[in-house]
Tab-separated table of C-alpha atoms and ligand atoms in Angstrom:
chain	number	residue	atom	x	y	z
N	1334	MET	CA	23.692	-7.983	19.551
N	1335	ALA	CA	20.419	-10.605	18.649
N	1336	SER	CA	18.601	-9.012	15.655
N	1337	SER	CA	20.368	-6.182	14.137
N	1338	PRO	CA	18.310	-3.873	11.634
N	1339	ARG	CA	19.498	-5.324	8.767
N	1340	SER	CA	19.240	-8.451	9.257
N	1341	ARG	CA	15.212	-8.344	9.610
N	1342	LEU	CA	15.879	-6.988	6.660
N	1343	PRO	CA	14.134	-9.990	3.336
N	1344	GLN	CA	16.068	-10.899	0.772
N	1345	GLY	CA	15.368	-10.570	-2.910
N	1346	ILE	CA	13.034	-7.818	-3.384
N	1347	PRO	CA	13.592	-5.622	-6.420
N	1348	GLY	CA	14.792	-2.734	-5.874
N	1349	SER	CA	16.467	-3.511	-3.032
N	1350	PRO	CA	19.771	-4.799	-2.851
N	1351	PRO	CA	20.732	-8.625	-1.779
N	1352	GLN	CA	21.127	-9.506	1.599
N	1353	ASP	CA	25.454	-9.599	0.486
N	1354	GLU	CA	25.444	-6.721	-1.268
N	1355	ARG	CA	23.969	-5.190	2.505
N	1356	SER	CA	27.176	-6.848	4.482
N	1357	TYR	CA	30.460	-4.986	5.065
N	1358	VAL	CA	33.871	-6.869	3.579
N	1359	GLY	CA	36.507	-6.136	6.040
N	1360	VAL	CA	39.930	-6.707	4.865
N	1361	PRO	CA	42.243	-6.748	7.703
N	1362	ALA	CA	45.457	-6.649	5.088
N	1363	THR	CA	44.836	-2.933	5.063
N	1364	GLY	CA	43.170	-2.569	7.799
N	1365	HIS	CA	39.637	-1.372	5.957
N	1366	VAL	CA	36.039	-1.904	5.309
N	1367	CYS	CA	34.762	-1.936	2.504
N	1368	ARG	CA	30.820	-1.978	0.103
N	1369	PRO	CA	31.643	-5.785	-0.831
N	1370	ASN	CA	31.605	-4.416	-4.560
N	1371	CYS	CA	34.694	-2.137	-3.769
N	1372	PRO	CA	37.211	-3.231	-6.498
N	1373	ALA	CA	40.069	-2.740	-3.069
N	1374	ALA	CA	38.282	-5.831	-1.607
N	1375	GLN	CA	38.393	-7.710	-4.316
N	1376	ARG	CA	41.488	-8.721	-5.598
N	1377	ASP	CA	42.322	-12.525	-5.514
N	1378	GLY	CA	44.198	-13.299	-2.688
N	1379	LEU	CA	43.272	-11.267	-0.232
N	1380	GLY	CA	41.864	-12.445	3.425
N	1381	VAL	CA	38.457	-11.277	3.686
N	1382	ARG	CA	35.705	-11.212	6.480
N	1383	ARG	CA	32.023	-10.545	6.438
N	1384	TYR	CA	30.721	-8.201	9.146
N	1385	ARG	CA	26.868	-7.854	9.033
N	1386	THR	CA	27.073	-4.078	9.853
N	1387	LEU	CA	29.697	-1.184	9.561
N	1388	ARG	CA	29.607	-0.937	13.409
N	1389	GLU	CA	30.813	-4.460	13.782
N	1390	ALA	CA	33.928	-3.846	11.134
N	1391	GLN	CA	34.842	-0.834	13.233
N	1392	MET	CA	34.703	-2.654	16.627
N	1393	ALA	CA	36.885	-5.591	15.204
N	1394	GLY	CA	39.444	-2.414	14.978
N	1395	LEU	CA	39.003	-1.876	10.785
N	1396	ARG	CA	38.403	1.394	9.439
N	1397	PRO	CA	36.280	2.335	6.784
N	1398	CYS	CA	37.343	2.576	2.899
N	1399	GLY	CA	38.566	5.140	1.476
N	1400	ARG	CA	37.384	4.590	-1.994
N	1401	CYS	CA	33.551	3.291	-1.233
N	1402	THR	CA	33.178	5.131	1.951
N	1403	PRO	CA	30.773	2.754	3.743
N	1404	ASP	CA	30.636	4.792	6.052
N	1405	ARG	CA	28.358	7.412	4.140
N	1406	VAL	CA	25.323	7.805	2.179
N	1407	THR	CA	26.064	6.913	-1.261
N	1408	ARG	CA	25.987	9.073	-3.885
N	1409	GLN	CA	22.779	7.698	-5.506
N	1410	GLN	CA	20.878	7.161	-2.336
N	1411	PHE	CA	22.044	11.207	-1.835
N	1412	ALA	CA	20.915	11.625	-5.850
N	1413	LEU	CA	17.448	10.623	-5.361
N	1414	ALA	CA	16.586	11.880	-1.580
N	1415	GLN	CA	17.150	15.492	-3.078
N	1416	ALA	CA	15.048	14.420	-6.417
N	1417	LYS	CA	12.266	13.492	-4.623
N	1418	VAL	CA	12.571	16.706	-2.310
N	1419	THR	CA	12.595	18.603	-5.354
N	1420	LEU	CA	9.239	16.547	-6.679
N	1421	ASP	CA	7.687	16.523	-3.497
N	1422	GLU	CA	8.344	20.454	-3.125
N	1423	GLN	CA	8.964	22.340	-6.575
N	1424	LEU	CA	5.781	23.435	-8.248
N	1425	PRO	CA	5.167	22.649	-11.323
N	1426	ALA	CA	7.819	20.207	-11.305
N	1427	PRO	CA	10.923	19.982	-13.188
N	1428	ASP	CA	11.416	18.397	-16.595
N	1429	LEU	CA	13.154	14.810	-16.631
N	1430	GLY	CA	16.248	16.111	-18.248
N	1431	SER	CA	16.684	19.441	-15.581
N	1432	LEU	CA	15.824	17.477	-12.314
N	1433	ALA	CA	18.702	14.629	-13.658
N	1434	ARG	CA	21.202	17.384	-14.175
N	1435	ALA	CA	20.357	19.244	-10.895
N	1436	VAL	CA	21.233	15.628	-8.890
N	1437	GLY	CA	23.962	15.828	-11.514
N	1438	MET	CA	22.974	11.980	-13.127
N	1439	ASP	CA	22.937	10.910	-16.354
N	1440	ARG	CA	19.393	10.954	-18.001
N	1441	SER	CA	18.433	8.048	-18.319
N	1442	HIS	CA	20.778	6.397	-15.618
N	1443	PHE	CA	18.753	8.744	-12.808
N	1444	GLN	CA	15.190	7.318	-14.401
N	1445	ARG	CA	16.489	3.942	-14.114
N	1446	VAL	CA	17.416	4.502	-10.822
N	1447	PHE	CA	14.671	5.944	-10.078
N	1448	ARG	CA	12.267	3.779	-11.129
N	1449	ALA	CA	14.208	0.998	-9.787
N	1450	ALA	CA	13.891	2.486	-5.900
N	1451	PHE	CA	10.699	4.466	-5.836
N	1452	GLY	CA	8.840	1.552	-8.306
N	1453	MET	CA	7.492	4.140	-11.258
N	1454	SER	CA	8.920	6.741	-12.930
N	1455	PRO	CA	10.114	10.385	-12.082
N	1456	LYS	CA	6.914	11.796	-13.998
N	1457	HIS	CA	4.650	9.252	-12.593
N	1458	TYR	CA	5.704	10.279	-9.126
N	1459	ALA	CA	5.300	14.197	-10.228
N	1460	LEU	CA	2.285	12.696	-11.182
N	1461	GLN	CA	0.730	11.412	-8.031
N	1462	VAL	CA	2.386	14.485	-5.886
N	1463	ARG	CA	-0.093	17.347	-7.749
N	1464	ALA	CA	-2.446	14.793	-6.850
N	1465	ALA	CA	-2.157	14.678	-3.576
N	1466	ARG	CA	-1.496	18.045	-3.625
N	1467	PHE	CA	-5.018	18.623	-5.510
N	1468	LYS	CA	-6.770	16.950	-2.821
N	1469	ALA	CA	-5.310	18.288	-0.014
N	1470	ILE	CA	-6.753	21.681	-1.391
N	1471	LEU	CA	-9.867	21.032	-3.212
N	1472	ARG	CA	-12.495	21.159	-0.626
N	1473	THR	CA	-11.126	24.796	0.515
N	1474	SER	CA	-10.490	26.623	-3.030
N	1475	PRO	CA	-13.096	28.665	-4.894
N	1476	SER	CA	-13.380	26.344	-7.684
N	1477	VAL	CA	-12.253	22.995	-9.037
N	1478	THR	CA	-10.520	24.987	-12.277
N	1479	GLN	CA	-8.906	27.086	-9.214
N	1480	ALA	CA	-7.786	23.857	-7.161
N	1481	LEU	CA	-6.290	22.231	-10.404
N	1482	TYR	CA	-4.017	25.561	-11.083
N	1483	ASP	CA	-2.932	25.775	-8.128
N	1484	ALA	CA	-1.750	21.970	-8.067
N	1485	GLY	CA	0.302	22.936	-11.129
N	1486	HIS	CA	-1.920	22.345	-14.041
N	1487	ASN	CA	-0.856	23.532	-16.522
N	1488	THR	CA	-4.434	23.117	-18.682
N	1489	PRO	CA	-6.990	22.421	-16.179
N	1490	ARG	CA	-9.868	19.635	-17.567
N	1491	THR	CA	-11.885	17.996	-14.864
N	1492	VAL	CA	-12.784	15.036	-16.988
N	1493	TYR	CA	-10.406	12.232	-17.856
N	1494	ASP	CA	-7.504	13.680	-15.825
N	1495	PRO	CA	-4.842	11.573	-14.486
N	1496	VAL	CA	-5.021	13.666	-11.293
N	1497	THR	CA	-8.544	13.747	-10.908
N	1498	ASP	CA	-8.632	10.304	-11.667
N	1499	ARG	CA	-6.880	9.736	-8.700
N	1500	LEU	CA	-9.468	10.740	-5.797
N	1501	GLY	CA	-11.671	7.798	-6.384
N	1502	MET	CA	-14.342	9.887	-7.081
N	1503	THR	CA	-15.527	13.295	-8.630
N	1504	PRO	CA	-13.893	16.558	-8.178
N	1505	LEU	CA	-17.819	17.482	-7.557
N	1506	GLU	CA	-18.144	14.586	-4.981
N	1507	TYR	CA	-15.222	15.147	-3.184
N	1508	ARG	CA	-16.215	18.170	-2.604
N	1509	SER	CA	-19.507	17.366	-1.267
N	1510	GLY	CA	-17.848	14.990	0.766
N	1511	GLY	CA	-18.726	12.283	-0.965
N	1512	ALA	CA	-22.591	12.681	-0.888
N	1513	GLY	CA	-24.299	9.772	-2.367
N	1514	LEU	CA	-21.254	7.375	-2.387
N	1515	VAL	CA	-20.288	4.169	-0.266
N	1516	ILE	CA	-16.867	3.759	0.632
N	1517	ARG	CA	-15.399	0.568	1.585
N	1518	TYR	CA	-12.687	0.592	4.318
N	1519	THR	CA	-9.974	-1.456	5.652
N	1520	PHE	CA	-6.891	-1.457	8.077
N	1521	ALA	CA	-3.253	-2.954	7.687
N	1522	ASP	CA	-0.063	-3.258	8.625
N	1523	LEU	CA	2.461	-2.040	6.786
N	1524	PRO	CA	6.248	-0.851	8.089
N	1525	GLY	CA	4.989	2.799	8.426
N	1526	GLY	CA	2.199	2.273	10.863
N	1527	ARG	CA	-1.406	1.026	10.921
N	1528	VAL	CA	-2.760	1.891	7.454
N	1529	LEU	CA	-6.181	2.808	6.711
N	1530	VAL	CA	-7.572	2.134	3.355
N	1531	ALA	CA	-10.560	3.529	1.528
N	1532	ALA	CA	-12.361	2.877	-1.363
N	1533	THR	CA	-15.166	3.749	-3.824
N	1534	GLU	CA	-15.827	1.722	-6.836
N	1535	ARG	CA	-13.925	3.966	-8.656
N	1536	GLY	CA	-11.044	2.997	-6.886
N	1537	VAL	CA	-8.789	4.054	-3.316
N	1538	CYS	CA	-9.664	7.612	-2.085
N	1539	ALA	CA	-7.643	7.457	1.378
N	1540	LEU	CA	-4.692	6.264	2.538
N	1541	TYR	CA	-4.234	6.944	6.069
N	1542	VAL	CA	-1.497	5.788	8.417
N	1543	GLY	CA	-1.538	6.343	12.046
N	1544	GLU	CA	0.249	4.285	15.084
N	1545	ARG	CA	-0.517	1.043	15.992
N	1546	GLY	CA	-3.757	0.740	17.717
N	1547	THR	CA	-5.053	3.665	16.362
N	1548	GLU	CA	-7.848	2.133	14.239
N	1549	GLU	CA	-10.809	4.444	15.900
N	1550	GLN	CA	-8.575	7.865	15.100
N	1551	LEU	CA	-8.007	6.552	11.554
N	1552	LEU	CA	-11.838	5.914	11.054
N	1553	THR	CA	-12.756	9.698	13.144
N	1554	GLN	CA	-10.275	11.607	9.954
N	1555	LEU	CA	-12.206	9.074	7.227
N	1556	ARG	CA	-15.912	9.753	8.685
N	1557	GLU	CA	-14.685	13.597	9.046
N	1558	GLU	CA	-13.150	13.513	5.006
N	1559	PHE	CA	-16.058	11.618	3.730
N	1560	PHE	CA	-19.235	13.445	5.613
N	1561	GLN	CA	-21.416	12.397	3.499
N	1562	ALA	CA	-20.722	9.085	2.912
N	1563	TRP	CA	-21.183	5.507	3.369
N	1564	LEU	CA	-18.955	3.700	4.967
N	1565	MET	CA	-18.955	0.400	4.991
N	1566	SER	CA	-15.668	-2.019	6.161
N	1567	SER	CA	-14.739	-4.480	4.568
N	1568	ALA	CA	-11.424	-6.618	4.190
N	1569	SER	CA	-12.596	-8.703	1.151
N	1570	ALA	CA	-13.477	-5.627	-1.185
N	1571	LEU	CA	-10.056	-4.319	-0.548
N	1572	ALA	CA	-8.120	-7.264	-0.422
N	1573	SER	CA	-6.028	-7.002	-3.900
N	1574	HIS	CA	-5.424	-3.046	-3.074
N	1575	VAL	CA	-4.116	-4.213	0.479
N	1576	ALA	CA	-1.950	-6.969	-1.124
N	1577	ALA	CA	-0.221	-4.435	-3.194
N	1578	LEU	CA	1.000	-2.400	-0.285
N	1579	HIS	CA	2.141	-5.222	1.325
N	1580	SER	CA	4.413	-6.115	-1.514
N	1581	GLN	CA	5.498	-2.652	-1.496
N	1582	ALA	CA	6.143	-2.442	1.730
N	1583	ALA	CA	7.908	-5.979	1.941
N	1584	ASN	CA	11.426	-4.059	1.823
N	1585	ARG	CA	11.049	-0.980	3.580
N	1586	PRO	CA	13.299	-1.044	6.768
N	1587	ARG	CA	10.380	-1.321	9.848
N	1588	PRO	CA	12.090	1.293	12.380
N	1589	ALA	CA	12.838	-0.380	16.102
N	1590	ALA	CA	10.141	0.530	18.517
N	1591	GLN	CA	12.274	3.333	20.501
N	1592	LEU	CA	12.264	5.453	17.104
N	1593	PRO	CA	8.852	7.510	15.573
N	1594	ARG	CA	7.002	6.328	13.108
N	1595	ASP	CA	8.054	8.495	10.987
N	1596	PHE	CA	11.631	7.808	11.324
N	1597	HIS	CA	12.473	6.795	7.509
N	1598	GLU	CA	10.779	9.827	6.182
N	1599	ARG	CA	12.441	12.523	7.816
N	1600	VAL	CA	16.201	10.847	7.460
N	1601	TRP	CA	14.957	11.013	3.616
N	1602	ALA	CA	13.516	14.723	4.148
N	1603	PHE	CA	16.647	15.714	5.841
N	1604	LEU	CA	19.155	13.995	3.337
N	1605	GLY	CA	16.632	15.616	0.447
N	1606	HIS	CA	17.234	18.671	1.870
N	1607	LEU	CA	21.320	19.004	2.078
N	1608	THR	CA	23.719	20.440	-0.368
N	1609	GLY	CA	27.154	19.626	-0.716
N	1610	SER	CA	28.291	16.392	-0.810
N	1611	ALA	CA	27.261	13.135	0.325
N	1612	PRO	CA	27.626	12.784	4.068
N	1613	THR	CA	28.715	10.020	6.529
N	1614	TYR	CA	25.820	8.388	8.284
N	1615	ALA	CA	27.396	10.014	11.906
N	1616	ASP	CA	27.140	13.192	10.760
N	1617	LEU	CA	23.295	12.367	9.604
N	1618	ALA	CA	22.613	10.859	12.830
N	1619	ALA	CA	24.468	14.182	15.076
N	1620	GLN	CA	21.683	16.427	12.477
N	1621	LEU	CA	18.865	14.770	13.364
N	1622	GLY	CA	19.434	14.794	16.701
N	1623	LEU	CA	19.514	10.838	16.676
N	1624	PRO	CA	23.457	9.818	17.656
N	1625	SER	CA	22.892	6.640	18.613
N	1626	GLU	CA	20.788	5.302	15.323
N	1627	GLU	CA	23.588	5.643	12.993
N	1628	GLU	CA	23.020	1.721	11.996
N	1629	ALA	CA	19.106	2.322	12.094
N	1630	ILE	CA	19.802	5.885	9.517
N	1631	ALA	CA	22.421	3.439	6.941
N	1632	GLU	CA	19.490	1.146	6.916
N	1633	ALA	CA	17.145	3.781	6.584
N	1634	CYS	CA	18.497	5.424	3.532
N	1635	GLU	CA	19.065	2.249	1.764
N	1636	VAL	CA	15.569	1.976	0.429
N	1637	PRO	CA	13.218	5.031	-0.355
N	1638	PRO	CA	10.357	5.683	2.507
N	1639	MET	CA	6.910	3.885	0.872
N	1640	THR	CA	5.157	6.065	-1.791
N	1641	PHE	CA	1.421	4.926	-1.669
N	1642	PRO	CA	0.365	4.057	-5.085
N	1643	TRP	CA	-2.938	5.459	-5.885
N	1644	PRO	CA	-3.769	3.739	-8.888
N	1645	ARG	CA	-6.925	3.982	-10.732
N	1646	GLN	CA	-9.069	1.344	-11.004
N	1647	ALA	CA	-6.935	-1.224	-8.776
N	1648	VAL	CA	-9.562	-1.666	-6.821
N	1649	GLN	CA	-12.259	-4.235	-7.427
N	1650	VAL	CA	-15.092	-3.236	-4.979
N	1651	ARG	CA	-17.725	-5.384	-4.888
N	1652	VAL	CA	-21.048	-3.973	-4.291
N	1653	SER	CA	-22.682	-6.204	-2.238
N	1654	GLY	CA	-23.761	-6.766	1.476
N	1655	PRO	CA	-24.882	-3.949	3.438
N	1656	THR	CA	-24.140	-1.183	3.288
N	1657	VAL	CA	-23.992	1.211	7.718
N	1658	GLY	CA	-23.881	4.879	7.475
N	1659	PRO	CA	-22.319	7.420	9.726
N	1660	ALA	CA	-24.849	7.778	12.089
N	1661	MET	CA	-25.495	4.089	12.481
N	1662	MET	CA	-22.030	3.285	12.591
N	1663	ARG	CA	-21.098	5.128	15.967
N	1664	GLY	CA	-23.411	2.831	17.369
N	1665	ALA	CA	-21.938	-0.397	15.668
Y	2814	ZN	ZN1	36.485	-0.477	-0.436
């Protein structure tokens, strides 16, 4: 095999296991293959062999250890996927205690592993989901207040609100299609695809993901969403935000060319909706209709898909240089 999916993962990224822990340990004496931290593989005097993939170890005649179950999604990955789906879908979001209980973990441990995996607390993640939902319904809602209620707000406030602050503009400016605003945008290549990131002086206002080579479609989407704004291509204005996206994406697996762009998200969404005990990678592969992609699925389960950050004031947008309106851009 020229390039195992595992070998593409960088080392030493916080939140992802070090390279050593991703390999598998074969113990010929027992005929088993283990995860590296399995006590069964760490007894003194055992001759062990490392394998890069589970399949390699199985081809060498070893069976998955029943104790560390290297052929199975870990309990922690399973719990995180379930928690993510709950926060994505449940309205209003459950509190930390009930969420931890629902996924069978101790509250403080859950809080810690969630933060390590997603780069933010469950509370912050829930806020981000609520902000995205608010934005999605703001245009069609009869009022800003109604949209806040519908997005899961208990006490709508439109000033200094952590949800409305994530629009990169006021809710009313958003409803008007960004009238009177200058929006800077640029493109970046991330594991999830080609990304368009756009911001006003107040912060990020759009982040779209598409296939590679779809810049024009992403730009059309931006023009349609902010149909009254002045759009301006500016890589330098958004450099710091793009750098933050790259650093966040660094430990995410890049799906192989034959897999769908949203492969990673699909694996996690599917896993998060399952109940019962943690499935094997082979079960997941079969149920997802991708029976030959067991290794890629195992890799996708190791880190959650990227959640795009919408931090307020994260973008230092320089207000200089020429601005170009939507009508002029088409001819540019
Ligand atoms: Zn084991």
